[in-house]
Short mmCIF file of C-alpha atoms and ligand atoms in Angstrom, two decimals:
data_model
loop_
_atom_site.label_atom_id
_atom_site.label_comp_id
_atom_site.label_asym_id
_atom_site.label_seq_id
_atom_site.Cartn_x
_atom_site.Cartn_y
_atom_site.Cartn_z
CA MET A 166 366.85 182.62 84.18
CA ASN A 167 366.06 186.03 82.30
CA ASN A 168 367.72 189.31 83.23
CA PHE A 169 365.82 191.65 85.30
CA THR A 170 365.81 195.03 87.27
CA TYR A 171 363.65 195.03 90.08
CA TYR A 172 362.45 198.30 91.81
CA ASN A 173 359.85 198.75 94.40
CA PRO A 174 359.86 201.93 96.30
CA THR A 175 356.71 201.36 98.22
CA LYS A 176 357.04 201.91 102.04
CA ILE A 177 354.77 198.98 103.88
CA ILE A 178 353.99 200.07 107.26
CA PHE A 179 352.58 196.65 108.70
CA GLY A 180 350.39 195.90 111.87
CA GLU A 181 347.60 196.78 113.77
CA ASN A 182 347.32 200.27 115.17
CA THR A 183 349.97 201.55 113.06
CA ILE A 184 347.85 204.19 111.06
CA SER A 185 349.11 207.18 113.33
CA ARG A 186 352.24 206.63 111.22
CA ILE A 187 351.02 208.40 107.99
CA VAL A 188 351.88 211.42 109.37
CA ARG A 189 355.68 210.94 108.92
CA GLU A 190 354.88 210.02 105.40
CA ILE A 191 352.66 213.41 103.89
CA PRO A 192 354.35 216.55 103.86
CA SER A 193 352.90 218.68 106.47
CA ASP A 194 351.52 221.58 104.39
CA ALA A 195 350.09 219.23 101.60
CA VAL A 196 346.50 219.65 100.49
CA VAL A 197 345.39 216.00 100.70
CA LEU A 198 342.46 214.51 98.86
CA MET A 199 341.41 211.07 100.95
CA THR A 200 339.57 208.89 98.20
CA TYR A 201 337.39 206.35 99.12
CA GLY A 202 334.43 203.94 97.92
CA GLY A 203 330.97 203.25 98.95
CA GLY A 204 330.85 203.84 102.62
CA SER A 205 332.70 200.82 104.38
CA ILE A 206 335.36 202.68 105.60
CA LYS A 207 332.94 204.66 107.56
CA LYS A 208 330.55 202.10 108.96
CA ASN A 209 333.87 200.21 110.22
CA GLY A 210 335.97 202.98 111.78
CA THR A 211 338.72 203.23 109.43
CA TYR A 212 337.61 206.76 108.09
CA ASP A 213 337.30 207.86 111.98
CA GLN A 214 341.14 206.72 112.11
CA VAL A 215 342.47 208.15 109.40
CA LYS A 216 340.99 211.60 110.17
CA LYS A 217 342.22 211.37 113.52
CA ALA A 218 345.67 210.95 112.31
CA LEU A 219 345.65 213.76 109.94
CA LYS A 220 344.14 216.22 112.23
CA ASN A 221 346.37 219.10 111.68
CA TYR A 222 346.19 218.50 107.47
CA GLU A 223 344.04 220.41 105.18
CA ILE A 224 342.16 217.48 103.84
CA LEU A 225 339.54 217.26 100.96
CA GLU A 226 337.00 214.08 100.41
CA PHE A 227 336.32 211.77 97.52
CA GLY A 228 333.90 209.34 98.02
CA GLY A 229 331.58 206.85 95.87
CA ILE A 230 334.73 205.25 93.97
CA GLU A 231 332.85 201.81 92.88
CA ALA A 232 334.03 198.43 92.64
CA ASN A 233 335.68 198.19 89.41
CA PRO A 234 336.41 201.93 89.26
CA GLN A 235 334.75 204.10 86.61
CA TYR A 236 336.32 206.60 84.18
CA SER A 237 333.52 209.18 84.85
CA THR A 238 333.91 208.77 88.49
CA LEU A 239 337.35 209.36 88.60
CA MET A 240 337.50 212.04 86.28
CA LYS A 241 335.38 214.10 88.78
CA ALA A 242 338.08 213.70 91.02
CA VAL A 243 340.60 214.60 88.71
CA GLU A 244 338.79 218.26 88.50
CA LEU A 245 338.57 218.54 91.93
CA CYS A 246 342.35 217.85 92.40
CA ARG A 247 342.86 220.56 89.52
CA ASP A 248 340.45 223.00 91.00
CA LYS A 249 341.84 223.02 94.55
CA GLN A 250 345.49 222.30 94.14
CA VAL A 251 345.57 219.29 95.40
CA ASP A 252 349.18 217.99 96.33
CA PHE A 253 348.96 214.63 97.79
CA LEU A 254 345.95 211.79 97.50
CA LEU A 255 345.27 209.09 99.92
CA ALA A 256 343.46 206.13 99.16
CA VAL A 257 341.48 204.43 101.84
CA GLY A 258 340.15 200.96 100.56
CA GLY A 259 340.33 197.86 98.51
CA GLY A 260 341.85 197.52 95.31
CA SER A 261 339.16 199.69 93.21
CA VAL A 262 340.03 202.70 95.58
CA ILE A 263 343.58 202.65 95.27
CA ASP A 264 343.62 201.67 91.52
CA GLY A 265 341.01 204.44 90.53
CA THR A 266 343.76 206.84 92.68
CA LYS A 267 346.55 205.71 90.74
CA PHE A 268 344.53 206.95 87.81
CA ILE A 269 343.74 210.27 89.11
CA ALA A 270 346.98 210.67 90.32
CA ALA A 271 348.51 210.21 86.87
CA ALA A 272 345.55 212.12 85.19
CA VAL A 273 345.90 215.37 87.01
CA PRO A 274 349.02 216.18 85.25
CA PHE A 275 348.19 214.44 82.00
CA GLU A 276 348.22 216.39 79.06
CA GLY A 277 345.62 215.01 76.64
CA ASP A 278 342.87 212.57 76.99
CA PRO A 279 343.56 210.38 80.07
CA TRP A 280 341.70 207.74 78.99
CA ASP A 281 344.74 207.11 76.48
CA MET A 282 346.64 206.01 79.51
CA PRO A 283 344.81 202.53 79.46
CA ALA A 284 343.31 202.61 75.96
CA LYS A 285 346.61 203.70 73.99
CA GLY A 286 349.27 202.99 76.30
CA ALA A 287 350.04 206.74 76.48
CA LYS A 288 353.27 207.71 78.40
CA VAL A 289 352.76 208.84 81.64
CA GLU A 290 355.66 211.54 82.82
CA LYS A 291 354.56 212.43 86.27
CA ALA A 292 351.64 211.55 88.60
CA LEU A 293 350.66 213.31 91.88
CA PRO A 294 352.34 211.23 95.10
CA PHE A 295 349.98 209.15 96.74
CA GLY A 296 349.42 206.73 99.74
CA ALA A 297 347.48 203.97 100.53
CA VAL A 298 345.44 202.42 103.62
CA LEU A 299 344.47 198.96 102.69
CA THR A 300 341.30 197.60 103.88
CA LEU A 301 341.22 194.69 101.34
CA PRO A 302 343.48 191.83 100.92
CA ALA A 303 343.26 190.93 97.32
CA THR A 304 344.78 192.69 94.23
CA GLY A 305 348.34 193.67 95.42
CA SER A 306 347.54 197.36 94.27
CA GLU A 307 348.97 198.65 97.49
CA MET A 308 352.41 197.43 96.45
CA ASN A 309 352.42 197.83 92.47
CA ALA A 310 352.28 200.55 90.16
CA PHE A 311 349.15 199.09 88.15
CA ALA A 312 345.58 199.92 87.88
CA VAL A 313 342.68 198.54 86.26
CA VAL A 314 339.90 201.53 85.31
CA SER A 315 336.56 200.52 83.49
CA ARG A 316 334.34 202.63 81.11
CA LYS A 317 331.11 201.04 81.18
CA GLU A 318 329.47 203.20 78.31
CA ILE A 319 331.84 201.54 75.63
CA GLY A 320 332.02 198.17 77.49
CA LYS A 321 335.88 198.30 78.42
CA LYS A 322 337.84 197.33 81.41
CA LEU A 323 341.79 198.32 80.72
CA SER A 324 344.98 198.41 82.65
CA PHE A 325 347.84 200.90 82.90
CA GLY A 326 350.88 201.03 84.76
CA ALA A 327 353.58 203.93 85.00
CA PRO A 328 356.30 202.99 87.16
CA PRO A 329 357.69 204.34 89.45
CA HIS A 330 355.32 207.34 89.04
CA THR A 331 352.27 205.25 90.02
CA PHE A 332 353.65 203.31 92.89
CA PRO A 333 352.06 204.10 95.99
CA GLN A 334 354.99 206.21 98.37
CA PHE A 335 353.63 204.20 101.24
CA SER A 336 350.76 201.66 102.15
CA VAL A 337 349.29 200.77 105.65
CA LEU A 338 348.41 197.18 105.85
CA ASP A 339 346.71 196.78 109.11
CA PRO A 340 345.43 193.33 109.48
CA SER A 341 342.50 194.59 111.72
CA PHE A 342 340.82 196.69 108.80
CA THR A 343 339.83 193.32 107.48
CA ARG A 344 337.49 192.47 110.43
CA THR A 345 334.22 193.85 108.71
CA LEU A 346 334.87 191.89 105.23
CA SER A 347 332.25 189.60 104.19
CA ALA A 348 332.82 185.91 103.59
CA ARG A 349 332.31 186.93 99.96
CA GLN A 350 335.01 189.51 99.82
CA ARG A 351 337.61 187.38 101.88
CA GLY A 352 337.34 184.39 99.51
CA ASN A 353 337.52 186.55 96.46
CA GLY A 354 340.71 187.98 98.33
CA VAL A 355 342.64 184.79 98.70
CA THR A 356 341.23 183.18 95.48
CA ASP A 357 342.68 186.56 93.40
CA ALA A 358 345.75 186.51 95.31
CA PHE A 359 346.38 182.68 94.75
CA ILE A 360 345.91 183.48 90.86
CA HIS A 361 348.06 186.34 90.88
CA VAL A 362 350.72 183.70 91.66
CA THR A 363 349.85 181.50 89.29
CA GLU A 364 349.62 183.82 86.65
CA GLN A 365 353.35 184.35 87.08
CA TYR A 366 354.37 180.91 88.30
CA LEU A 367 352.59 178.40 85.88
CA THR A 368 354.28 178.92 82.38
CA TYR A 369 357.48 177.00 81.79
CA PRO A 370 360.64 176.29 83.75
CA GLN A 371 363.02 179.19 83.33
CA GLY A 372 365.95 178.24 86.02
CA ALA A 373 364.63 180.78 88.26
CA ALA A 374 364.41 178.46 91.73
CA VAL A 375 364.34 181.46 93.82
CA THR A 376 361.32 183.04 92.43
CA ASP A 377 359.71 179.55 91.83
CA ARG A 378 360.09 178.51 95.86
CA MET A 379 358.88 182.12 96.79
CA ALA A 380 355.88 181.32 94.41
CA GLU A 381 355.34 178.15 96.07
CA GLY A 382 355.64 179.69 99.30
CA ILE A 383 352.88 182.03 99.01
CA LEU A 384 350.61 179.58 97.81
CA LYS A 385 351.02 177.60 100.82
CA VAL A 386 350.58 180.41 103.28
CA LEU A 387 347.40 180.95 101.04
CA ILE A 388 345.96 177.07 101.18
CA ASP A 389 346.83 177.05 104.79
CA GLU A 390 345.40 180.30 106.23
CA GLY A 391 342.53 181.12 103.57
CA PRO A 392 339.92 178.78 104.69
CA GLU A 393 340.58 180.16 108.42
CA TYR A 394 340.44 183.86 107.37
CA VAL A 395 337.36 183.33 105.59
CA ARG A 396 335.45 181.71 108.39
CA GLU A 397 335.23 185.39 109.90
CA SER A 398 336.77 184.26 113.12
CA GLY A 399 338.47 187.41 113.63
CA ASP A 400 341.54 185.41 113.99
CA MET A 401 344.29 188.28 113.46
CA LYS A 402 346.98 185.54 112.52
CA ALA A 403 345.23 184.24 109.58
CA ALA A 404 344.44 187.82 108.57
CA ALA A 405 347.90 189.28 108.97
CA ASN A 406 349.37 186.41 106.70
CA ILE A 407 346.69 186.70 104.27
CA VAL A 408 347.27 190.69 103.66
CA TRP A 409 351.04 189.98 103.48
CA ALA A 410 350.62 186.86 101.15
CA ALA A 411 348.40 189.49 98.90
CA SER A 412 350.97 192.10 98.78
CA MET A 413 353.79 189.71 98.07
CA ALA A 414 351.84 187.98 95.38
CA LEU A 415 351.87 190.80 93.24
CA ASN A 416 354.66 193.29 94.12
CA GLY A 417 356.88 192.10 91.27
CA LEU A 418 358.91 189.90 93.21
CA LEU A 419 357.15 186.72 91.41
CA ALA A 420 358.08 188.15 87.93
CA THR A 421 361.51 188.24 88.43
CA GLY A 422 363.82 186.23 86.00
CA VAL A 423 360.81 184.92 84.43
CA VAL A 424 357.67 185.29 82.01
CA THR A 425 354.54 185.61 82.73
CA ASP A 426 350.90 184.91 82.08
CA TRP A 427 348.04 186.82 82.63
CA ALA A 428 345.99 185.41 79.94
CA THR A 429 343.16 184.25 82.89
CA HIS A 430 343.02 187.84 83.84
CA SER A 431 342.51 189.34 80.48
CA ILE A 432 339.58 186.91 79.74
CA GLY A 433 338.36 187.76 83.15
CA HIS A 434 337.95 191.13 82.84
CA GLU A 435 335.69 190.71 79.88
CA LEU A 436 333.45 188.69 82.36
CA THR A 437 333.26 191.58 84.63
CA VAL A 438 332.58 194.10 81.79
CA LEU A 439 329.68 191.71 80.38
CA HIS A 440 328.04 190.29 83.52
CA ASN A 441 329.26 192.41 86.58
CA ILE A 442 330.97 189.49 88.02
CA ASP A 443 333.30 190.19 91.07
CA HIS A 444 337.08 190.23 89.59
CA ALA A 445 338.51 187.27 91.50
CA ARG A 446 335.31 185.11 90.42
CA THR A 447 335.99 185.52 86.83
CA LEU A 448 339.35 184.34 87.53
CA ALA A 449 338.06 181.12 89.53
CA ILE A 450 335.55 180.67 86.62
CA ILE A 451 338.71 180.44 84.01
CA TRP A 452 341.32 179.29 85.66
CA PRO A 453 340.85 175.36 85.50
CA GLY A 454 339.77 175.51 81.99
CA MET A 455 343.21 177.46 81.28
CA MET A 456 345.07 175.30 83.18
CA LYS A 457 343.31 172.17 81.24
CA VAL A 458 343.50 173.48 77.69
CA MET A 459 347.12 175.02 78.04
CA GLN A 460 348.32 171.74 79.94
CA GLU A 461 350.87 170.64 77.06
CA GLU A 462 352.66 174.32 77.15
CA LYS A 463 352.61 174.58 80.90
CA ARG A 464 353.26 170.79 81.54
CA ASP A 465 356.44 171.17 83.53
CA LYS A 466 355.17 173.77 86.02
CA LEU A 467 351.95 172.00 86.47
CA LEU A 468 353.65 168.89 87.35
CA GLN A 469 356.16 170.67 89.91
CA PHE A 470 353.05 172.63 91.33
CA ALA A 471 351.07 169.28 91.96
CA GLN A 472 354.15 167.94 93.58
CA ARG A 473 355.65 170.96 95.67
CA VAL A 474 352.11 173.00 96.40
CA TRP A 475 349.75 169.95 96.79
CA ASP A 476 352.02 167.33 97.97
CA VAL A 477 350.69 165.25 94.97
CA ARG A 478 353.11 162.00 94.38
CA ALA A 479 351.11 159.37 93.45
CA GLY A 480 349.95 158.07 90.08
CA SER A 481 351.37 158.97 86.63
CA GLU A 482 352.62 162.67 85.87
CA GLN A 483 349.24 163.23 84.13
CA GLU A 484 347.08 161.73 86.72
CA GLN A 485 349.19 164.12 89.24
CA ILE A 486 348.47 167.52 87.02
CA GLU A 487 345.09 166.62 86.99
CA GLU A 488 344.96 166.18 90.43
CA GLY A 489 346.61 169.53 91.06
CA ILE A 490 344.16 171.26 89.05
CA ARG A 491 341.44 169.34 90.58
CA ARG A 492 342.44 170.41 94.29
CA THR A 493 342.93 173.81 93.32
CA GLU A 494 339.28 174.21 92.04
CA GLU A 495 338.04 172.68 95.25
CA PHE A 496 340.24 174.98 97.12
CA PHE A 497 338.32 178.10 95.55
CA ASN A 498 334.90 176.38 96.07
CA SER A 499 336.05 175.93 99.81
CA LEU A 500 336.19 179.57 100.00
CA GLN A 501 332.77 179.64 98.85
CA VAL A 502 334.03 181.30 95.39
CA PRO A 503 331.90 179.25 92.58
CA THR A 504 333.81 177.99 89.53
CA ARG A 505 331.29 177.55 86.36
CA LEU A 506 329.45 179.83 84.10
CA SER A 507 326.47 178.18 84.96
CA ASP A 508 326.79 179.14 88.62
CA TYR A 509 325.65 182.71 87.21
CA ASP A 510 323.51 181.22 84.50
CA LEU A 511 325.56 181.93 81.81
CA GLY A 512 325.90 179.69 78.49
CA GLU A 513 327.29 179.89 75.31
CA ASP A 514 326.19 182.56 74.04
CA THR A 515 328.62 184.84 76.66
CA ILE A 516 331.71 182.65 75.02
CA ASP A 517 330.92 184.47 71.25
CA LYS A 518 330.74 188.12 73.37
CA ILE A 519 334.12 187.44 75.22
CA ILE A 520 336.01 186.43 72.30
CA GLU A 521 334.36 189.75 70.18
CA ASN A 522 335.36 191.85 73.04
CA LEU A 523 339.06 190.35 73.24
CA LYS A 524 339.45 190.91 69.53
CA ASP A 525 338.28 194.24 69.75
CA ASN A 526 340.83 195.12 72.51
CA GLY A 527 343.71 193.28 70.08
CA PHE A 528 343.83 190.50 72.64
CA THR A 529 344.05 187.31 70.32
CA ALA A 530 347.50 186.15 71.23
CA LEU A 531 347.54 186.10 75.17
CA GLY A 532 349.60 184.13 77.52
CA GLU A 533 353.42 183.58 77.98
CA GLN A 534 354.00 182.24 74.53
CA LYS A 535 351.18 184.18 73.07
CA LYS A 536 349.33 180.70 72.09
CA VAL A 537 345.68 181.68 73.86
CA THR A 538 344.28 182.55 70.53
CA PRO A 539 340.37 182.98 70.18
CA GLU A 540 339.85 179.54 69.67
CA LYS A 541 341.70 178.68 72.57
CA VAL A 542 339.22 181.28 74.47
CA ARG A 543 336.68 179.46 73.32
CA SER A 544 337.62 175.74 74.13
CA ILE A 545 338.73 177.34 77.80
CA LEU A 546 335.55 178.42 78.52
CA SER A 547 333.22 175.32 76.61
CA HIS A 548 335.13 173.72 79.68
CA ARG A 549 333.71 175.98 82.04
CA LEU A 550 329.76 175.85 81.05
O1 LIG B 48 333.15 200.43 98.31
P1 LIG B 48 333.42 200.24 99.69
O2 LIG B 48 332.02 200.69 100.33
O3 LIG B 48 334.70 200.51 100.55
O4 LIG B 48 333.05 198.58 99.65
C1 LIG B 48 334.23 197.83 99.46
C2 LIG B 48 333.66 197.15 97.84
O5 LIG B 48 331.86 196.87 97.83
C3 LIG B 48 334.32 196.56 100.01
N1 LIG B 48 335.15 196.77 101.28
C4 LIG B 48 336.40 196.95 101.17
N2 LIG B 48 337.07 196.93 102.29
C5 LIG B 48 336.17 196.58 103.10
C6 LIG B 48 335.08 196.31 102.53
N3 LIG B 48 333.92 196.16 103.11
C7 LIG B 48 333.97 195.93 104.74
N4 LIG B 48 335.25 196.03 105.24
C8 LIG B 48 336.35 196.27 104.40
N5 LIG B 48 337.26 196.53 105.48
O6 LIG B 48 334.54 195.38 99.25
C9 LIG B 48 333.77 195.54 98.25
C10 LIG B 48 335.20 195.24 96.88
O7 LIG B 48 336.28 196.06 97.03
P2 LIG B 48 337.14 196.39 95.45
O8 LIG B 48 338.06 197.41 96.06
O9 LIG B 48 336.31 196.69 94.72
O10 LIG B 48 337.55 195.16 95.67
P3 LIG B 48 339.02 194.24 95.06
O11 LIG B 48 340.19 194.94 96.30
O12 LIG B 48 339.09 193.00 95.19
O13 LIG B 48 339.55 194.94 93.94
C11 LIG B 48 338.95 194.74 92.59
C12 LIG B 48 339.40 195.85 91.59
O14 LIG B 48 340.86 195.90 91.33
C13 LIG B 48 341.44 195.47 89.92
C14 LIG B 48 340.19 194.40 89.77
O15 LIG B 48 340.14 194.47 88.18
C15 LIG B 48 339.17 195.41 90.32
O16 LIG B 48 339.04 196.50 89.41
N6 LIG B 48 342.93 194.77 90.27
C16 LIG B 48 343.96 195.46 90.28
C17 LIG B 48 345.08 194.80 89.96
C18 LIG B 48 346.34 195.57 90.45
N7 LIG B 48 346.32 197.16 90.60
O17 LIG B 48 347.50 195.11 90.51
C19 LIG B 48 345.33 193.52 89.96
C20 LIG B 48 344.17 192.79 90.10
O18 LIG B 48 344.12 191.42 89.22
C21 LIG B 48 342.86 193.27 89.41
O19 LIG B 48 342.67 193.25 88.41
ZN1 LIG B 49 343.88 189.83 90.01
#
């Protein structure tokens, strides 16, 4: 097991009807900017609940943060914050709104071009404090310090993180806010969380037994509860478990003591840039190809995954590994998440463009062992046609 320092300062306020507690977390004299997306929070009542909870505050609003938040939109909020001397941000929405808010929080006091934060890894020394009200379990952004920002004019989708400054101070996780999610967003969320776990777990054995068992436990919860949650039955037991599983999947705990992969995500971001495919759906396309092509490097953990997560015990080791990969793809499909490039009418020519973009970003040696080269990416994607 590798040495590690683990620190996560985000306070989690979990459960139905807990939103009123945010008043304890935001200074009473703060000028608050509430950020949100395209309007789902107005339709489902979350907006009203937040406004009610903050009725004694001076609140400004910034709506219209799009899925895969755009730099040009976020910079408008940065200007607003600077102009109105905003001193606390409250993100109300899914991963895109929370990520966008992290960018705004870091960009407001940033001296220089804020795009340098994701593009050049520019050092972030401070950020405005912010909290989050999560409406879509998926990314884990509500409990980590990372954000992904897009700039479509130049065809880029890049991440940055500046812990401890870009951790939310608190996040409200009320499972009832998921009631209005479409089956598509539900399936996406379970898939994204699943692949966040495997990005940290499916590498090579590092003797991190606690981390491994936590990862396997979260995967099993996603498998057990995911289908019920996607059926939209309004079952709050399933929703509650999916919400907490998605936060636990990417709050740093599963990276304790281990090296991590993230190649599937890096390639996936290019599929979103080029074809506007939902984040989780890009991952579901790439993941089975990644596991097939990188099988030798990941052999021991793939076998452990098949046995402990999918309870596969029959057949040779090779057969068990293949069965684990097969069942995972079948699981994504059962969540109504397609797993082939052809499901989006994409073919060979997109592979060249993805490789070109990855090279342009300097991503030519991805994965836990830096063995996912452009040739490997071609092979991975060729399996997914
Ligand atoms: O914009 P609104 O109107 O709010 O609608 C959203 C959006 O259209 C809707 N939605 C959210 N909550 C809802 C709801 N609709 C009905 N009822 C609700 N309760 O869902 C749509 C998608 O929302 P979005 O926030 O884009 O989805 P998600 O949470 O999957 O976030 C995706 C973004 O997060 C990044 C992705 O790359 C992508 O940009 N990621 C961030 C990570 C992180 N910070 O750690 C890690 C992830 O791997 C990921 O890369
Ligand atoms: Zn993801």
